[in-house]
Coordinates of C-alpha atoms and ligand atoms in Angstrom, one line a residue:
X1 CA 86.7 139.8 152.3
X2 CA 88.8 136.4 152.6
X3 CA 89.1 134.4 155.8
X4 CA 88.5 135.6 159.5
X5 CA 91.5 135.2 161.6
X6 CA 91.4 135.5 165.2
X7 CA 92.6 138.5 167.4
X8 CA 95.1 139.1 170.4
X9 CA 95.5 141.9 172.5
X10 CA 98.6 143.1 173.2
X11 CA 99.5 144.6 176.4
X12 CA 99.7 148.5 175.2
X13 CA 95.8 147.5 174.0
X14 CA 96.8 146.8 170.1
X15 CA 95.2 143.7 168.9
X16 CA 97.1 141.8 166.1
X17 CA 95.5 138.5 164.4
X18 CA 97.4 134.8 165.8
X19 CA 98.8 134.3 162.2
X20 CA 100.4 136.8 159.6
X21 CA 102.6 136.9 156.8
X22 CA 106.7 136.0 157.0
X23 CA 108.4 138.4 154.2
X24 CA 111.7 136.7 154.1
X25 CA 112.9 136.4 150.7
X26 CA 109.4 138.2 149.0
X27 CA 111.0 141.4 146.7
X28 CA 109.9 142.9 144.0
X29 CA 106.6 142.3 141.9
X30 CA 106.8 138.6 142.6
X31 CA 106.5 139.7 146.4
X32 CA 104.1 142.6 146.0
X33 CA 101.7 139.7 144.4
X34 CA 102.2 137.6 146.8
X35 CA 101.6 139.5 149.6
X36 CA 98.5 141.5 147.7
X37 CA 97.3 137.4 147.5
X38 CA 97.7 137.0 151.3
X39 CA 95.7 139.6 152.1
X40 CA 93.1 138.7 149.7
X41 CA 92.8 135.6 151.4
X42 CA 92.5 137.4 155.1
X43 CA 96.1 137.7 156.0
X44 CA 95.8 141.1 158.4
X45 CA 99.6 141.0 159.9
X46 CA 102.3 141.5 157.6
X47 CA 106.4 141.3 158.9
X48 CA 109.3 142.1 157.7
X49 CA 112.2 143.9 158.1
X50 CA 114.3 147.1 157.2
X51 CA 117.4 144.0 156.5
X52 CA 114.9 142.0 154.3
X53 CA 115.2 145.0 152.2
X54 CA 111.7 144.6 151.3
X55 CA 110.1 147.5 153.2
X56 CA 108.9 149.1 150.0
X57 CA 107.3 145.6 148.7
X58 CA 105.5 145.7 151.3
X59 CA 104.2 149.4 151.3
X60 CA 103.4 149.0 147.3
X61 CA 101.0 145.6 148.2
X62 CA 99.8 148.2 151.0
X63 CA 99.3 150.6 148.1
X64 CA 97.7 148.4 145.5
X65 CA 95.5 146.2 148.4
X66 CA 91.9 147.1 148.8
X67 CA 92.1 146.2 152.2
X68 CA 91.7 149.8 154.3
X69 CA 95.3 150.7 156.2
X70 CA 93.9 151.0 159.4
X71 CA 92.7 147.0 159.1
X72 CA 96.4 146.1 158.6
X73 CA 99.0 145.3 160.8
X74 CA 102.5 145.9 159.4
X75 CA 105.9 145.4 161.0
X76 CA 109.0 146.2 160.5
X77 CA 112.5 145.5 162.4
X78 CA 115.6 147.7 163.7
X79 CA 118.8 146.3 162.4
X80 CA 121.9 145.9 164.8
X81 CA 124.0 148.5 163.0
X82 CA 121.3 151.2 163.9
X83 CA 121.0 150.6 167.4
X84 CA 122.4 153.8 168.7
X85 CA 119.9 156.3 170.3
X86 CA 120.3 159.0 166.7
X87 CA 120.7 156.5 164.6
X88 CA 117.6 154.1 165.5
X89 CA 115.5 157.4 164.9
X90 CA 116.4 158.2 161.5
X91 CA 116.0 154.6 160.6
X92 CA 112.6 154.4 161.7
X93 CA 111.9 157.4 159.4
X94 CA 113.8 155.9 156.5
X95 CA 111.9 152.6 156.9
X96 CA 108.5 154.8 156.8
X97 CA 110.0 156.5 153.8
X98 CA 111.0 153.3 152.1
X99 CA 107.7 151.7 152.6
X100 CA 105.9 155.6 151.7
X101 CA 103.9 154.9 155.1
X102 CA 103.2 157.4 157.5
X103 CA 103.1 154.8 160.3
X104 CA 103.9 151.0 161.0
X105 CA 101.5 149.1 163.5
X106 CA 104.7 147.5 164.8
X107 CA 108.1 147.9 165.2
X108 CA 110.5 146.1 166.7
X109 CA 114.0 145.6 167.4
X110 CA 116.0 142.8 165.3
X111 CA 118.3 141.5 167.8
X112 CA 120.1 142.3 171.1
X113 CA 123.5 142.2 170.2
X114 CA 124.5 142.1 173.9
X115 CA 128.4 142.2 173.4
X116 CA 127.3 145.9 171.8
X117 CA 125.5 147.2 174.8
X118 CA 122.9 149.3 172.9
X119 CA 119.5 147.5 172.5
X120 CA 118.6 150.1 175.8
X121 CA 119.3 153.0 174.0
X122 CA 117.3 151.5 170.6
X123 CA 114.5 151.0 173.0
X124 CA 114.2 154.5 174.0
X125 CA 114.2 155.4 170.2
X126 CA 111.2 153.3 169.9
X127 CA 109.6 154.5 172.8
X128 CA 109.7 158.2 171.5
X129 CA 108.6 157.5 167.9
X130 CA 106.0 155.5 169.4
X131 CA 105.4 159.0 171.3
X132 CA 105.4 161.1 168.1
X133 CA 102.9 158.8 166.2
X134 CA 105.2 156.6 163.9
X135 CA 105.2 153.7 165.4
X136 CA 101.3 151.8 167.1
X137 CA 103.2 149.4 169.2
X138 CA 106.7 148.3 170.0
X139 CA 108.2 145.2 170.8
X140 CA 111.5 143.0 170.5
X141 CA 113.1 139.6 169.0
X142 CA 115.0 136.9 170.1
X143 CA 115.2 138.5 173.3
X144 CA 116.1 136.8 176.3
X145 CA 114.9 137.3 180.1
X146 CA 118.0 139.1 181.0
X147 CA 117.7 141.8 178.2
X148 CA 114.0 142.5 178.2
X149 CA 114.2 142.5 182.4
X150 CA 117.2 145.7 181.7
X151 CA 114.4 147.4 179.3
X152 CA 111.4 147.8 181.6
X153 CA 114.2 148.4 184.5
X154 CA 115.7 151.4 182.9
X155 CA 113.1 152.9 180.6
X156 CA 110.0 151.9 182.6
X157 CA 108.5 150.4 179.6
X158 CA 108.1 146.5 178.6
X159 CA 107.9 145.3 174.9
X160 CA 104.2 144.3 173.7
X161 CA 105.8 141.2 172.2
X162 CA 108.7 139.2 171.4
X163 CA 109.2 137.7 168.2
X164 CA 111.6 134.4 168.7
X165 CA 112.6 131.1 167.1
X166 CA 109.9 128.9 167.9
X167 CA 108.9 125.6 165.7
X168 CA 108.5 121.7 166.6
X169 CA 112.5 121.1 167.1
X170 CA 113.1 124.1 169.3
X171 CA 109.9 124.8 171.6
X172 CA 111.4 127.8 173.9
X173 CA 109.3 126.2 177.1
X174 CA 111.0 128.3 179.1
X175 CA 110.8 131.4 177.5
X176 CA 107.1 131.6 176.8
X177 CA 106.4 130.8 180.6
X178 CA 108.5 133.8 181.1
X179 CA 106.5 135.9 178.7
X180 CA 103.1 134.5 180.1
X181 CA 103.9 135.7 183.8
X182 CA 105.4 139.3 182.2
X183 CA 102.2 139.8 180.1
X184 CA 104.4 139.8 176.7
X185 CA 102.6 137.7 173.4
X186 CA 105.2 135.5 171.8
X187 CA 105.3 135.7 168.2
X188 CA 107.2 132.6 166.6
X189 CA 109.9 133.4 163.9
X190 CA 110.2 130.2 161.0
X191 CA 107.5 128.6 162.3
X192 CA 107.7 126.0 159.9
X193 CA 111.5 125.4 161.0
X194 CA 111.9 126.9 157.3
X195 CA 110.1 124.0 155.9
X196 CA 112.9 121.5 156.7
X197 CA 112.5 117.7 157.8
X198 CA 110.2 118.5 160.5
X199 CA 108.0 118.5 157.3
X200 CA 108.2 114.8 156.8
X201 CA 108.2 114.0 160.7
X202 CA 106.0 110.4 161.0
X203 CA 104.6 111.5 164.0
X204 CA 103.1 114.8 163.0
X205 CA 101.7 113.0 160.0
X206 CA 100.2 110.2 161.6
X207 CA 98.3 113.4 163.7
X208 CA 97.8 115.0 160.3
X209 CA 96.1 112.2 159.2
X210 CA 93.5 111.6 162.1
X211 CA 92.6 115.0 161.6
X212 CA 92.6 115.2 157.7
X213 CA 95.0 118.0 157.7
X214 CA 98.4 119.1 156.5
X215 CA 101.6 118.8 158.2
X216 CA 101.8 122.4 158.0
X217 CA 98.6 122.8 159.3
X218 CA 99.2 121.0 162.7
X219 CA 102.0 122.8 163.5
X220 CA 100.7 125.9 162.9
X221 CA 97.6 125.0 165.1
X222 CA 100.4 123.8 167.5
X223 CA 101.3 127.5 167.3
X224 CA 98.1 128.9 168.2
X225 CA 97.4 126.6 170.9
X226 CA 100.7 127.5 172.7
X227 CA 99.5 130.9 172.5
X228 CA 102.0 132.4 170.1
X229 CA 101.0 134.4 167.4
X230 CA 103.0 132.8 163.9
X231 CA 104.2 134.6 160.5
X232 CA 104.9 131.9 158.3
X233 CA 106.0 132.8 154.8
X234 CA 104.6 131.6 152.1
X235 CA 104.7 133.0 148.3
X236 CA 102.2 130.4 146.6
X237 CA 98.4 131.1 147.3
X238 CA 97.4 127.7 147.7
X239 CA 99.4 127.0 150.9
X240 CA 99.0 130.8 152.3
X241 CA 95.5 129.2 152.7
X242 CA 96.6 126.2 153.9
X243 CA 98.4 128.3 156.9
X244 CA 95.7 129.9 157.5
X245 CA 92.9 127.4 157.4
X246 CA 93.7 125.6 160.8
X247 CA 90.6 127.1 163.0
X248 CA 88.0 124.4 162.3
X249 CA 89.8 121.4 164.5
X250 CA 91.9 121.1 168.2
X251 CA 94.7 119.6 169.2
X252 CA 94.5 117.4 172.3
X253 CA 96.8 117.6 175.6
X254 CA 98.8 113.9 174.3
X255 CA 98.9 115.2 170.8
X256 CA 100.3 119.1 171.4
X257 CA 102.4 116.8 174.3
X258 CA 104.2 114.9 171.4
X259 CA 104.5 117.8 168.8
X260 CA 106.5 119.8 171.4
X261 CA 108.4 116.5 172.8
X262 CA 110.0 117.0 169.4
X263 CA 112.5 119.5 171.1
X264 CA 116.1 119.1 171.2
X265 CA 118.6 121.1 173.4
X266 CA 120.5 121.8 168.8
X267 CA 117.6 122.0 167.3
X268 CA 117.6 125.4 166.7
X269 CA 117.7 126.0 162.7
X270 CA 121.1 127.7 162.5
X271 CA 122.5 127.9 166.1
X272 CA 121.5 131.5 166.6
X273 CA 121.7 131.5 170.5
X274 CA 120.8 135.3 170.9
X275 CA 123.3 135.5 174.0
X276 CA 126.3 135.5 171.6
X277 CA 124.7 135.6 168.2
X278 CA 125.1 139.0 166.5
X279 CA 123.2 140.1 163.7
X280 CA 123.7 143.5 162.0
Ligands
NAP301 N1 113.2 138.1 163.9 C1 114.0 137.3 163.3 O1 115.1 137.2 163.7 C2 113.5 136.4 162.2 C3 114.3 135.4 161.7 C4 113.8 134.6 160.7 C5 112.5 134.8 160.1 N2 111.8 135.9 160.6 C6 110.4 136.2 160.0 O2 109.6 135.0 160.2 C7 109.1 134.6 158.9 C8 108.8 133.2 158.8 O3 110.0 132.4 158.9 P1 110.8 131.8 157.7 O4 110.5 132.4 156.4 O5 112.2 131.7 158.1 O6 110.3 130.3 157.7 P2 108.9 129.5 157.7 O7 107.8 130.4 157.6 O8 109.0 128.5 158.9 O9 109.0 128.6 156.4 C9 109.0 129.2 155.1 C10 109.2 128.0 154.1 O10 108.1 127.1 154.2 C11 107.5 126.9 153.0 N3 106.1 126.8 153.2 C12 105.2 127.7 153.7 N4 104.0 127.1 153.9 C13 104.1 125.8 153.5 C14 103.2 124.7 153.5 N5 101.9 124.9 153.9 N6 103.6 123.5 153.1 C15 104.9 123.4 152.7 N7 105.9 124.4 152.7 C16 105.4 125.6 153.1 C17 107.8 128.2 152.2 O11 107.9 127.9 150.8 P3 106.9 128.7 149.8 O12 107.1 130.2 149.9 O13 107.3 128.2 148.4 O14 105.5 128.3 150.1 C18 109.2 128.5 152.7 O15 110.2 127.7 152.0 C19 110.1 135.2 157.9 O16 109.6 135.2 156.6 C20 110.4 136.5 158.6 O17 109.3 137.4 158.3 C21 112.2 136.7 161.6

């Protein structure tokens, strides 16, 4: 049924496909049909997050898909405010509760807060529901080197993936060589830069042009040839297929060269550095 999209393997041994579903801002029945359309169409991977307050939209369009669970990938995301050892447990269960699963395929931890020193302690939490069956595979986002180089030192285990920033205007070179050589996937965060003015970018759509594609479309195939697995939200059908219909052409060196030339030191969408950026 629907579209194949292609696999990863993490480094725990889960594979996840290259492109799922952002949930940002899909509630309610409105987001239940549009996520029960995504994964007509193929979509496999499905994010979102216990602060999206959409973990039960989700679970219903789990509910209501024909799609088996065990072919699903489903996410969800600690908050800051939880991040204490006790406290990071019981929301895991509550998320389960609120999306009426019995396990998520991922889970990961929202951000590092560094200033509140406890993203260690969340990632033992994760570690032992992991060990009790809640959780498939655990991972992190918008972590830097620093913090996920403290986790593996004092726990002895490293994330499967790390979901950051990543879109034409802000490319994180540096961080996805750092992930490459630690055996981490990348998974990009608005990869679309939220669908702002890299949208109308000349250069991209001269590119999108040779190739008879979308604007959309390039990046996202931008995405996959970087190697990073991308969730781009969408709540209309027509351009969930659009995201996802990006395996039939390539990208050569000069034209991924100039997409990622795009980069700029600001170009982050909201200046959410995560070494002082707190998110709760
Ligand atoms: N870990 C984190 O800290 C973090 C932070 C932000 C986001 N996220 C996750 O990442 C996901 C994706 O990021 P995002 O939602 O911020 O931004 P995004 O996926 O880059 O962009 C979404 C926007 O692009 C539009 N869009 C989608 N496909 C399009 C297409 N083919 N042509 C034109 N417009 C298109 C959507 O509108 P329509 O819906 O109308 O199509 C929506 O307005 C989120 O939904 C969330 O799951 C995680």
């Amino acid at each position: 049924m629907g579209n194949t999209i292609p696999e990863i393997t993490l480094n725990d041994g889960m594979t996840v496909p290259v492109i799922g579903l952002g949930t940002y801002k899909l509630k309610g029945n409105e987001g239940v049909n549009s996520i029960l359309s995504a994964m007509d169409l193929g979509y496999r991977l499905i994010d979102s997050a216990y602060n999206y307050e959409n973990e039960g939209t989700v679970g219903e369009a789990v509910r209501r898909s024909s799609v088996p669970r065990e072919e699903l990938n489903i996410t969800s995301k600690l908050p800051g405010r939880y991040q204490s050892y006790d406290k990071a447990i019981t929301t895991i269960q509550e998320s389960l509760f609120r999306a009426n699963l019995d396990y998520y395929d991922l889970y990961l931890i929202h951000w590092p807060n560094p200033k509140q020193d406890t993203y260690v302690e969340a990632w033992q939490a994760l570690i032992d529901a992991k060990k009790e069956g809640l959780i498939r595979s655990i991972g992190v986002c918008n972590f830097l080197p620093e913090h996920l180089m403290r986790l593996e030192k004092e726990t002895g285990v490293k994330p499967s993936m790390n979901q950051i920033e990543l879109h034409p205007f802000f490319n994180q070179a540096p961080q996805r060589k750092w992930h490459e050589e630690n055996n981490i996937k990348t998974e990009s965060w608005s990869p679309l830069a939220r669908a702002n003015e890299v949208l109308q970018n000349d250069m991209i759509q001269q590119i999108a042009e040779h190739h008879n594609k979308s604007l959309s479309q390039i990046i996202l195939r931008w995405h996959y040839q970087l190697g990073a697995i991308s969730i781009p939200k969408s709540a209309s059908p027509a351009r969930q297929l659009e995201n996802i219909s990006i395996f039939d052409f390539a990208l050569d060196d000069t034209e991924m060269n100039m997409i990622s030339g795009l980069t700029r030191a600001d170009g982050r969408i909201n200046n959410q550095d995560p070494a002082t950026y707190e998110e709760f």
